[in-house]
PDB file of C-alpha atoms in Angstrom:
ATOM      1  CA  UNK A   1      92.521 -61.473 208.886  1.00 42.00           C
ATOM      2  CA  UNK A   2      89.651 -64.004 207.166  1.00 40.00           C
ATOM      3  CA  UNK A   3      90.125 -62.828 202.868  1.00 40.00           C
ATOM      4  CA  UNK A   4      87.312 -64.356 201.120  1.00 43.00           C
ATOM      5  CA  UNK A   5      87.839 -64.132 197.527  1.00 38.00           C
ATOM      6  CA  UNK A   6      84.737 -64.844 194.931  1.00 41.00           C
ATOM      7  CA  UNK A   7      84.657 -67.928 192.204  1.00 38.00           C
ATOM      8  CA  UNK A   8      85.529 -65.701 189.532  1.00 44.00           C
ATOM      9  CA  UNK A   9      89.203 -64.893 191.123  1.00 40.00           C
ATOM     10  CA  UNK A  10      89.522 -68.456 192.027  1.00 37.00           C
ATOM     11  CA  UNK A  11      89.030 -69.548 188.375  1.00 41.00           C
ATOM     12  CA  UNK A  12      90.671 -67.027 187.145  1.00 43.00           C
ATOM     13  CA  UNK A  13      94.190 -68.226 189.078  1.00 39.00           C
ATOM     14  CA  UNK A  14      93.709 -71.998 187.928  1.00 37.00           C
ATOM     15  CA  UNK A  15      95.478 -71.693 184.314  1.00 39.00           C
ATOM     16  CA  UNK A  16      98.115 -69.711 185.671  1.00 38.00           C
ATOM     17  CA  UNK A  17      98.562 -72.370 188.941  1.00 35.00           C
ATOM     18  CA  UNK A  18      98.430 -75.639 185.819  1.00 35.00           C
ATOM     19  CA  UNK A  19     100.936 -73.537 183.785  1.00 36.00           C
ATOM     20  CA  UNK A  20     103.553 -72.635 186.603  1.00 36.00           C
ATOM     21  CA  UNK A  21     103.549 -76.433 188.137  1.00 37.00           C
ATOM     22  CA  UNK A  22     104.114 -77.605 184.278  1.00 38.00           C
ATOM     23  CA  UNK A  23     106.940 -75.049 183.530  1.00 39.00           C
ATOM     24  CA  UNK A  24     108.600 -74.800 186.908  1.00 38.00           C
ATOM     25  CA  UNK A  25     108.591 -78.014 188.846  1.00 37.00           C
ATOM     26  CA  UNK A  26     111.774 -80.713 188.581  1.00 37.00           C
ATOM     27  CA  UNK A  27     111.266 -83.209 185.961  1.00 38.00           C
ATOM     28  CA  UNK A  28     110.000 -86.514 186.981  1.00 40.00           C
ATOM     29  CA  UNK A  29     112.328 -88.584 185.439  1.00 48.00           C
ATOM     30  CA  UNK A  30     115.493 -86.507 186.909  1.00 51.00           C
ATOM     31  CA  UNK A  31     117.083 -87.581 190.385  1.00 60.00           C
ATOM     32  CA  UNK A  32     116.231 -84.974 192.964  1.00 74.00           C
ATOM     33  CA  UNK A  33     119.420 -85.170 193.999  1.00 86.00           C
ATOM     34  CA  UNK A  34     123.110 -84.574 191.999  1.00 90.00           C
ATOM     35  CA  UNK A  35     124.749 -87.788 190.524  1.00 93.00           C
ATOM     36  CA  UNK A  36     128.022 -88.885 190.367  1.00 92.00           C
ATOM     37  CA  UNK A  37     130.101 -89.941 187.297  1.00 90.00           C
ATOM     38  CA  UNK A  38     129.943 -93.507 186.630  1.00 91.00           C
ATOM     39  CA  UNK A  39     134.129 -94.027 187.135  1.00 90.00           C
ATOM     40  CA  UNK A  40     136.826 -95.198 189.241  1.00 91.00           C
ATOM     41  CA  UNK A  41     135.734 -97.402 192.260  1.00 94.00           C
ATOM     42  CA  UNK A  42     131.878 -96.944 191.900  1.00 91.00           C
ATOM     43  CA  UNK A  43     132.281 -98.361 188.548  1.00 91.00           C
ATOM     44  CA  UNK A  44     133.811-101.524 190.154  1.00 92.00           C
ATOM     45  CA  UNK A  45     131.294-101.918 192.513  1.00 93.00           C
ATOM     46  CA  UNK A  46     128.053-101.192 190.372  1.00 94.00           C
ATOM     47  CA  UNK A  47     129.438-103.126 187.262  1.00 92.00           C
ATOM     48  CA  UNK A  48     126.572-104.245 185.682  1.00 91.00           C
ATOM     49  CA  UNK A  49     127.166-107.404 186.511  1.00 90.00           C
ATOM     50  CA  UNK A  50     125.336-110.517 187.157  1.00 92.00           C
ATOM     51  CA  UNK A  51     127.336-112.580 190.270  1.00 91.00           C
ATOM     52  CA  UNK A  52     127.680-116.388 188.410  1.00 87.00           C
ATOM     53  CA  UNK A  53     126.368-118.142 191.841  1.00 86.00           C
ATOM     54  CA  UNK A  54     122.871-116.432 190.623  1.00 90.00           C
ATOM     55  CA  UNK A  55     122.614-118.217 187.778  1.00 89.00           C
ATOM     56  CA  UNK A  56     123.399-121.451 189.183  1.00 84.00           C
ATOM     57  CA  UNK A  57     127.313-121.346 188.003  1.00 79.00           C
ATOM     58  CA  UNK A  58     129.148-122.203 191.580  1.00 72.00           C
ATOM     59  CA  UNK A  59     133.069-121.007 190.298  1.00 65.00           C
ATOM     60  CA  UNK A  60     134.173-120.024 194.293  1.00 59.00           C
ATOM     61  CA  UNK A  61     131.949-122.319 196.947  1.00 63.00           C
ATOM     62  CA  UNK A  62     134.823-121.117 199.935  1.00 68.00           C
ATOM     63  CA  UNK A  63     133.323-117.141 199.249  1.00 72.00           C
ATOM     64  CA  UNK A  64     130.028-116.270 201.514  1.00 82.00           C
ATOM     65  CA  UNK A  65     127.901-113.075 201.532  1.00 84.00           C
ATOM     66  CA  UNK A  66     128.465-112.666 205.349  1.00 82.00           C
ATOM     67  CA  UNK A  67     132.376-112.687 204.484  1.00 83.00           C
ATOM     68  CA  UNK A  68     132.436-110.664 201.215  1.00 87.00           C
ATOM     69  CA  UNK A  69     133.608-107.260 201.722  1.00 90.00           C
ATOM     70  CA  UNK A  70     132.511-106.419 198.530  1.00 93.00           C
ATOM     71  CA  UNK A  71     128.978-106.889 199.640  1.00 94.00           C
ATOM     72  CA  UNK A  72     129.115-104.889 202.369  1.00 94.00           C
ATOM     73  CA  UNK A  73     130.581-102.205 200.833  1.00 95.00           C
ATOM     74  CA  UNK A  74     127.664-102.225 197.619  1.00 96.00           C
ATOM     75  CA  UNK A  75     125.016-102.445 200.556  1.00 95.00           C
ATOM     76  CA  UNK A  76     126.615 -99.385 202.502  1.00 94.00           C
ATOM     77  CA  UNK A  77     127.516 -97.511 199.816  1.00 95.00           C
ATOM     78  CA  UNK A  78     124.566 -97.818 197.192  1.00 96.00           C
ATOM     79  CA  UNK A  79     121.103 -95.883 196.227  1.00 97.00           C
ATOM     80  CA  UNK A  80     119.453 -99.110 197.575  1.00 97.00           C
ATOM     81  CA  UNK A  81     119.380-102.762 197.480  1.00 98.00           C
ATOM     82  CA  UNK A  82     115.894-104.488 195.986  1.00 98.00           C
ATOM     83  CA  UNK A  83     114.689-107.856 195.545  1.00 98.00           C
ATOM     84  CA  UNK A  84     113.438-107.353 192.062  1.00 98.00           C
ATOM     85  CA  UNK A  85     112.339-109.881 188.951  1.00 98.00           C
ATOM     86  CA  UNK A  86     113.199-109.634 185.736  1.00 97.00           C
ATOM     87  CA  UNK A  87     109.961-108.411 183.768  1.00 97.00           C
ATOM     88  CA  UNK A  88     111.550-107.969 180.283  1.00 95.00           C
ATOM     89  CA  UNK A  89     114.839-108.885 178.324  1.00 93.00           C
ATOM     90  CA  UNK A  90     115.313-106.366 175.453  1.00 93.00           C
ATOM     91  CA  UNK A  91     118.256-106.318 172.435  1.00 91.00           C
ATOM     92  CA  UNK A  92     119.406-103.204 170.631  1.00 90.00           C
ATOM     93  CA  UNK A  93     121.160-103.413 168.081  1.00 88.00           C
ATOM     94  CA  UNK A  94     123.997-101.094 167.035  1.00 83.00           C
ATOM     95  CA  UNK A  95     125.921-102.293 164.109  1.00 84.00           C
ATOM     96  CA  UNK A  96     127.838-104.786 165.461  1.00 82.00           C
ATOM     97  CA  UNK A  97     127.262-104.328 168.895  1.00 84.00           C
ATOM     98  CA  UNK A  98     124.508-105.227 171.381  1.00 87.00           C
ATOM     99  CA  UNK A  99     122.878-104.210 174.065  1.00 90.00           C
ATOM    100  CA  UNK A 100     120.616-105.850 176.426  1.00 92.00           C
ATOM    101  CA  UNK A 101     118.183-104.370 178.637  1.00 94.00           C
ATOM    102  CA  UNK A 102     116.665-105.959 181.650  1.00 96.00           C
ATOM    103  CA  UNK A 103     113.615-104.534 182.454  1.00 97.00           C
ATOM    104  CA  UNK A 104     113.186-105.019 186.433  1.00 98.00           C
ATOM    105  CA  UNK A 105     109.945-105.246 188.840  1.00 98.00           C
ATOM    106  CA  UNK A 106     111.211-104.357 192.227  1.00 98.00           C
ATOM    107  CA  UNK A 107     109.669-107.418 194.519  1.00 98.00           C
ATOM    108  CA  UNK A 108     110.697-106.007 198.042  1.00 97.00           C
ATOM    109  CA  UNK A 109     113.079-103.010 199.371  1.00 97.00           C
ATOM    110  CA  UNK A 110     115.448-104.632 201.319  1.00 97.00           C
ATOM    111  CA  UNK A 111     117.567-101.417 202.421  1.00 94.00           C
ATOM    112  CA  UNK A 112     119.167 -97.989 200.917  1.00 94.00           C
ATOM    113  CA  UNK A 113     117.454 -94.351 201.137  1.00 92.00           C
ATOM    114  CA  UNK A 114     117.317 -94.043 197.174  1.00 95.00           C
ATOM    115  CA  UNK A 115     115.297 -96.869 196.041  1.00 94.00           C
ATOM    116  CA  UNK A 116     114.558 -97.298 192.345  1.00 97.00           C
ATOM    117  CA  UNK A 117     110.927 -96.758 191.045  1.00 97.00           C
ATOM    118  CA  UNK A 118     109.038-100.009 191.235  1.00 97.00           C
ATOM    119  CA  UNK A 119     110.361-100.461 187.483  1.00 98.00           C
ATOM    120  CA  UNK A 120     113.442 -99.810 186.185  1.00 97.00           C
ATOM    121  CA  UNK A 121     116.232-100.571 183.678  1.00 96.00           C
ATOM    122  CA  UNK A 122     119.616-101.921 183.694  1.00 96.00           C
ATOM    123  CA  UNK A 123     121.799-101.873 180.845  1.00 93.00           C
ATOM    124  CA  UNK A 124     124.275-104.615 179.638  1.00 91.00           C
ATOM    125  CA  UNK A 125     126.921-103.469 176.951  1.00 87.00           C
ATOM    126  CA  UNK A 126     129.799-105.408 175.356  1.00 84.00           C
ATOM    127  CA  UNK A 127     131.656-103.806 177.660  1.00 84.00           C
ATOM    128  CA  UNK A 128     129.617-105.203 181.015  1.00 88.00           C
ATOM    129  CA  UNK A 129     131.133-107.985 182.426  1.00 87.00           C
ATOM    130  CA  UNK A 130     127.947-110.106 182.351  1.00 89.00           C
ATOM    131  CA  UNK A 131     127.471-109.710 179.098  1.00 86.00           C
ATOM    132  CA  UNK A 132     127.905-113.205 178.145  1.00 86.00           C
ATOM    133  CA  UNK A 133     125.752-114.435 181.055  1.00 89.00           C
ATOM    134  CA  UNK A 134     122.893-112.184 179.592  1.00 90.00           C
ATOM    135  CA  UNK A 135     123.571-113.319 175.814  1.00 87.00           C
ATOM    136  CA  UNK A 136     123.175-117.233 176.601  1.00 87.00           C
ATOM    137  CA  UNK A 137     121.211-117.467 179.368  1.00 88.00           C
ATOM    138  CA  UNK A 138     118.601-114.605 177.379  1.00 84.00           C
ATOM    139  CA  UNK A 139     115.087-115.457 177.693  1.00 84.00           C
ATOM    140  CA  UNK A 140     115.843-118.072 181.169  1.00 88.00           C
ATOM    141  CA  UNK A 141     116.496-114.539 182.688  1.00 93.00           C
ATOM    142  CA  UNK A 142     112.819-113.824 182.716  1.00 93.00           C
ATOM    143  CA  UNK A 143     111.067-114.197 185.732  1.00 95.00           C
ATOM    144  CA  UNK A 144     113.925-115.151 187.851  1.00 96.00           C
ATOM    145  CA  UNK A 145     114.198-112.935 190.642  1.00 97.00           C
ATOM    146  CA  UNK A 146     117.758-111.345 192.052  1.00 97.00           C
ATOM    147  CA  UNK A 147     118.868-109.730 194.852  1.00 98.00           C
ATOM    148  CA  UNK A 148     120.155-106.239 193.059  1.00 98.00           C
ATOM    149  CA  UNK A 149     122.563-104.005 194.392  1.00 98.00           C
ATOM    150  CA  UNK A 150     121.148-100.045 192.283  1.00 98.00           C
ATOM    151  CA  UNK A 151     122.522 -96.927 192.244  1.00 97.00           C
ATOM    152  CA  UNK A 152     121.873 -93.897 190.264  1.00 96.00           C
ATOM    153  CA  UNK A 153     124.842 -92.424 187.934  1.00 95.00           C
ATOM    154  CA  UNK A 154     125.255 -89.836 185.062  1.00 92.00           C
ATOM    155  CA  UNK A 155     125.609 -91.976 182.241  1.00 83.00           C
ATOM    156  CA  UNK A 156     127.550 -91.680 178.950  1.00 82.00           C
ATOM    157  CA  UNK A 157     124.910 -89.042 177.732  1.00 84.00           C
ATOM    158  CA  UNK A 158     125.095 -87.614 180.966  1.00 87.00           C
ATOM    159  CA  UNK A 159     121.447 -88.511 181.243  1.00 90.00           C
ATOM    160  CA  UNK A 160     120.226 -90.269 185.070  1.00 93.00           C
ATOM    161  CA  UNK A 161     120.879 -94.399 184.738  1.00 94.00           C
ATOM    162  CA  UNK A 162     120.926 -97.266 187.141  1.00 96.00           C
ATOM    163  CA  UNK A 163     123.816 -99.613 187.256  1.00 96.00           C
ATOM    164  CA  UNK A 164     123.670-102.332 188.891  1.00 97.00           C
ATOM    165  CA  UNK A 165     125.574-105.888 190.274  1.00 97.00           C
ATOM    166  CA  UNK A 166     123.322-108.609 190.638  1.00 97.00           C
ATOM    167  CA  UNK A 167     122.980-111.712 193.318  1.00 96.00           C
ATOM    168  CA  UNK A 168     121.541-114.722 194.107  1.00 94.00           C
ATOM    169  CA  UNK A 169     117.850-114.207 195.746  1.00 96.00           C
ATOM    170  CA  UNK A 170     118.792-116.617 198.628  1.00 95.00           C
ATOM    171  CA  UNK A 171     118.857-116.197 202.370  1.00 96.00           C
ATOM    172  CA  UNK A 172     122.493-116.097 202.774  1.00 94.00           C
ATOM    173  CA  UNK A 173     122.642-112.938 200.686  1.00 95.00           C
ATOM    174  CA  UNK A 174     119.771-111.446 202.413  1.00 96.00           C
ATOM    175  CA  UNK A 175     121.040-111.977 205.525  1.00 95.00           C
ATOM    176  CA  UNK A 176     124.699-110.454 204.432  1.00 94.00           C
ATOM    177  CA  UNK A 177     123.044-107.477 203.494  1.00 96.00           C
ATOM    178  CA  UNK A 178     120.820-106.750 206.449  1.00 95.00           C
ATOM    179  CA  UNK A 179     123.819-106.977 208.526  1.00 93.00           C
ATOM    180  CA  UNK A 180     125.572-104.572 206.582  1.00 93.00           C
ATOM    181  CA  UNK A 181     122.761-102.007 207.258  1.00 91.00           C
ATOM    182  CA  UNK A 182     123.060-102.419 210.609  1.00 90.00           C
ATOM    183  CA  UNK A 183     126.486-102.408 210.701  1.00 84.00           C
ATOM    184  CA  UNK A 184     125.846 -98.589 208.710  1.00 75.00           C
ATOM    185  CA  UNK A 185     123.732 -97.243 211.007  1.00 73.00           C
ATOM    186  CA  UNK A 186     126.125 -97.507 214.097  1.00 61.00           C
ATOM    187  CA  UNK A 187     128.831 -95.791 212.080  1.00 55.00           C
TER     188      UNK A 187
END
């Protein structure tokens, strides 16, 4: 059955179509998806953490990314892993406290079925174990590009946030981690 409906209806639907897409639809800053708590094992693996060999500080040479379990596991087990750069190194202050922000550019999707937005935050905290990486190394940070393991959490404020553990943007690594998608898809 062919309906054909005049102008006037047609306009007439408009502000109620704008107002139900702006009332009803899912916020776009919230995951589409439930989030875990950032705790226990997770935590471990998504530390916020920047791996020293990234930064040029060599402290185990006889550990690879092909024979790091821990690798595997953050690639398998993660939102996503990115090449991204860092874009922007922020401080907040909070009495005595800081808090640094990296502000990220994602450079290339190297694997995961939750990938970041093409920018996004990570958060380092007195409490992060980088946090002394990020505090000396500060504005040398910018521009250099990592190999980041994301995912998604609930964070303190049970609000969406990205942790992260960071690695060196070198073959080796690159190569570790496109193994251990392949080595996910056959299980």
């Amino acid at each position: 059955m062919d309906r054909c409906y005049s102008l006037a209806t047609v306009r007439s639907f408009w502000p109620i179509l704008l107002l139900a897409a702006a009332c009803g639809g899912p916020d776009a800053n919230s995951p589409s998806r439930p989030l875990p708590t950032y705790a226990g094992h997770q935590a471990e693996l998504f530390d916020d953490a920047i791996d020293p060999r990234a930064v040029g500080l060599n402290l185990d040479d006889a550990r690879t990314p092909q024979t790091d379990a821990v690798v595997r596991e953050r690639t398998q087990v993660g939102d996503a892993v990115v090449r991204a750069k860092v874009q922007t190194i922020t401080q907040k202050h909070d009495g005595d406290s800081v808090e640094y922000q990296l502000g990220l550019v994602v450079v290339e999707k190297l694997g995961g079925e939750h990938a970041p937005p093409d920018e996004f935050v990570v958060r380092f905290d007195k409490t992060s174990p980088s946090a002394g990486i990020v505090r000396s190394l500060d504005a040398r940070l910018g521009g250099k590009t990592f190999v980041v393991f994301v995912k998604e959490f609930k964070g303190p404020d049970n609000e969406p946030r990205f942790y992260a553990h960071f690695a060196s943007d070198t073959k080796d690594v690159i190569a570790a981690v496109k193994d251990a998608m392949a080595l996910s898809e056959f299980k």
